[in-house]
Amino acid sequence: MSTQRTPPNTLNLSANKTRIQLHGSDPHLNIHMESDNECSTLTRRQKRKIPEPSEESSLMQELRRMFNDFNKQQNQKIETLITSINEIKQQNVEIRESISFLSAKYDDVLKELEHIKKKIV
């Protein structure tokens, strides 16, 4: 019994001639039987077409235009948000000033009230 496993020197054809035993080192790889050839052309996958450069460039231009439009929209929204935040900050400063003023006036009113109570008693 041979322990060496090598492909046979000739093509092995089965009895019904539907298969050819092919190996990577076989010089007759491009030979196909009629039935194999018919079968392989029916099931062979079509190669993907390479897009033309004009199609690619127009697609890239469209994508760039869309990205630029999106970028402009986002920048406008950000500017609007920044403006609103600055207005809110200014309102907060004014509210703090008003609260400080009212707090000081309240303290003055309490002092006057205490002073009046002392005069009455």
Tab-separated table of C-alpha atoms in Angstrom:
chain	number	residue	atom	x	y	z
A	1	MET	CA	0.000	0.000	0.000
A	2	SER	CA	1.419	3.335	-1.059
A	3	THR	CA	1.698	6.122	1.473
A	4	GLN	CA	2.418	8.712	-1.164
A	5	ARG	CA	-0.619	10.691	-2.299
A	6	THR	CA	-0.084	12.350	-5.631
A	7	PRO	CA	-2.499	13.013	-8.460
A	8	PRO	CA	-2.482	10.527	-11.297
A	9	ASN	CA	-0.521	11.368	-14.448
A	10	THR	CA	-3.605	11.309	-16.687
A	11	LEU	CA	-7.066	12.750	-16.419
A	12	ASN	CA	-9.494	10.491	-14.592
A	13	LEU	CA	-12.774	10.358	-16.450
A	14	SER	CA	-15.728	8.764	-14.771
A	15	ALA	CA	-17.917	6.280	-16.608
A	16	ASN	CA	-20.583	8.842	-17.529
A	17	LYS	CA	-18.005	11.545	-18.457
A	18	THR	CA	-19.586	14.262	-16.357
A	19	ARG	CA	-16.624	15.018	-14.089
A	20	ILE	CA	-12.945	15.611	-14.625
A	21	GLN	CA	-10.592	15.252	-11.704
A	22	LEU	CA	-8.647	18.506	-11.664
A	23	HIS	CA	-5.703	19.419	-9.481
A	24	GLY	CA	-3.892	22.679	-8.966
A	25	SER	CA	-0.819	21.390	-10.759
A	26	ASP	CA	-2.725	19.751	-13.611
A	27	PRO	CA	-1.739	21.306	-16.971
A	28	HIS	CA	-5.184	20.554	-18.443
A	29	LEU	CA	-7.245	22.732	-16.092
A	30	ASN	CA	-8.825	24.620	-18.963
A	31	ILE	CA	-10.254	21.435	-20.526
A	32	HIS	CA	-13.914	20.874	-19.664
A	33	MET	CA	-16.306	18.174	-20.660
A	34	GLU	CA	-19.390	19.167	-22.664
A	35	SER	CA	-21.805	18.535	-19.827
A	36	ASP	CA	-19.618	20.430	-17.355
A	37	ASN	CA	-19.307	23.347	-19.760
A	38	GLU	CA	-23.083	23.594	-20.239
A	39	CYS	CA	-23.727	23.323	-16.535
A	40	SER	CA	-21.061	25.828	-15.541
A	41	THR	CA	-22.229	28.501	-17.993
A	42	LEU	CA	-25.744	28.304	-16.623
A	43	THR	CA	-24.683	28.705	-13.012
A	44	ARG	CA	-21.669	30.941	-13.527
A	45	ARG	CA	-21.970	34.255	-11.768
A	46	GLN	CA	-21.700	37.410	-13.807
A	47	LYS	CA	-18.823	39.675	-12.885
A	48	ARG	CA	-19.605	42.990	-11.322
A	49	LYS	CA	-19.363	45.845	-13.754
A	50	ILE	CA	-16.865	48.542	-12.963
A	51	PRO	CA	-18.631	51.896	-12.858
A	52	GLU	CA	-17.494	54.457	-15.340
A	53	PRO	CA	-15.389	57.314	-13.977
A	54	SER	CA	-18.099	59.846	-14.797
A	55	GLU	CA	-20.610	57.893	-12.703
A	56	GLU	CA	-18.179	57.749	-9.801
A	57	SER	CA	-17.344	61.419	-9.988
A	58	SER	CA	-20.994	62.447	-10.212
A	59	LEU	CA	-21.786	60.223	-7.229
A	60	MET	CA	-18.903	61.736	-5.270
A	61	GLN	CA	-20.022	65.252	-6.210
A	62	GLU	CA	-23.559	64.477	-5.083
A	63	LEU	CA	-22.301	63.057	-1.780
A	64	ARG	CA	-20.086	66.101	-1.229
A	65	ARG	CA	-22.986	68.439	-1.984
A	66	MET	CA	-25.234	66.552	0.427
A	67	PHE	CA	-22.560	66.627	3.117
A	68	ASN	CA	-21.985	70.363	2.647
A	69	ASP	CA	-25.734	71.043	2.849
A	70	PHE	CA	-25.985	68.970	6.007
A	71	ASN	CA	-22.964	70.743	7.449
A	72	LYS	CA	-24.516	74.173	6.746
A	73	GLN	CA	-27.783	73.133	8.389
A	74	GLN	CA	-25.956	71.896	11.471
A	75	ASN	CA	-23.917	75.091	11.690
A	76	GLN	CA	-27.095	77.198	11.495
A	77	LYS	CA	-28.696	75.152	14.256
A	78	ILE	CA	-25.596	75.475	16.416
A	79	GLU	CA	-25.514	79.247	15.884
A	80	THR	CA	-29.176	79.469	16.878
A	81	LEU	CA	-28.501	77.429	20.014
A	82	ILE	CA	-25.492	79.551	20.946
A	83	THR	CA	-27.540	82.735	20.528
A	84	SER	CA	-30.336	81.322	22.690
A	85	ILE	CA	-27.899	80.214	25.381
A	86	ASN	CA	-26.282	83.653	25.472
A	87	GLU	CA	-29.714	85.295	25.837
A	88	ILE	CA	-30.571	82.938	28.693
A	89	LYS	CA	-27.259	83.732	30.401
A	90	GLN	CA	-27.990	87.454	30.142
A	91	GLN	CA	-31.481	86.919	31.565
A	92	ASN	CA	-29.979	84.934	34.447
A	93	VAL	CA	-27.594	87.787	35.239
A	94	GLU	CA	-30.492	90.259	35.252
A	95	ILE	CA	-32.591	87.959	37.454
A	96	ARG	CA	-29.713	87.624	39.949
A	97	GLU	CA	-29.338	91.396	40.082
A	98	SER	CA	-33.088	91.787	40.661
A	99	ILE	CA	-33.087	89.156	43.395
A	100	SER	CA	-30.125	90.833	45.107
A	101	PHE	CA	-31.884	94.201	44.942
A	102	LEU	CA	-35.157	92.775	46.280
A	103	SER	CA	-33.331	90.912	49.028
A	104	ALA	CA	-31.584	94.105	50.118
A	105	LYS	CA	-34.901	95.999	50.140
A	106	TYR	CA	-36.521	93.208	52.147
A	107	ASP	CA	-33.726	93.398	54.704
A	108	ASP	CA	-34.239	97.180	54.917
A	109	VAL	CA	-37.991	96.732	55.459
A	110	LEU	CA	-37.344	94.185	58.232
A	111	LYS	CA	-34.939	96.581	59.959
A	112	GLU	CA	-37.482	99.400	59.785
A	113	LEU	CA	-40.183	97.114	61.136
A	114	GLU	CA	-37.965	96.129	64.076
A	115	HIS	CA	-37.162	99.759	64.694
A	116	ILE	CA	-40.874	100.703	64.699
A	117	LYS	CA	-41.681	97.830	67.097
A	118	LYS	CA	-39.037	99.067	69.521
A	119	LYS	CA	-40.494	102.567	69.435
A	120	ILE	CA	-43.976	101.298	70.171
A	121	VAL	CA	-43.016	99.083	73.044
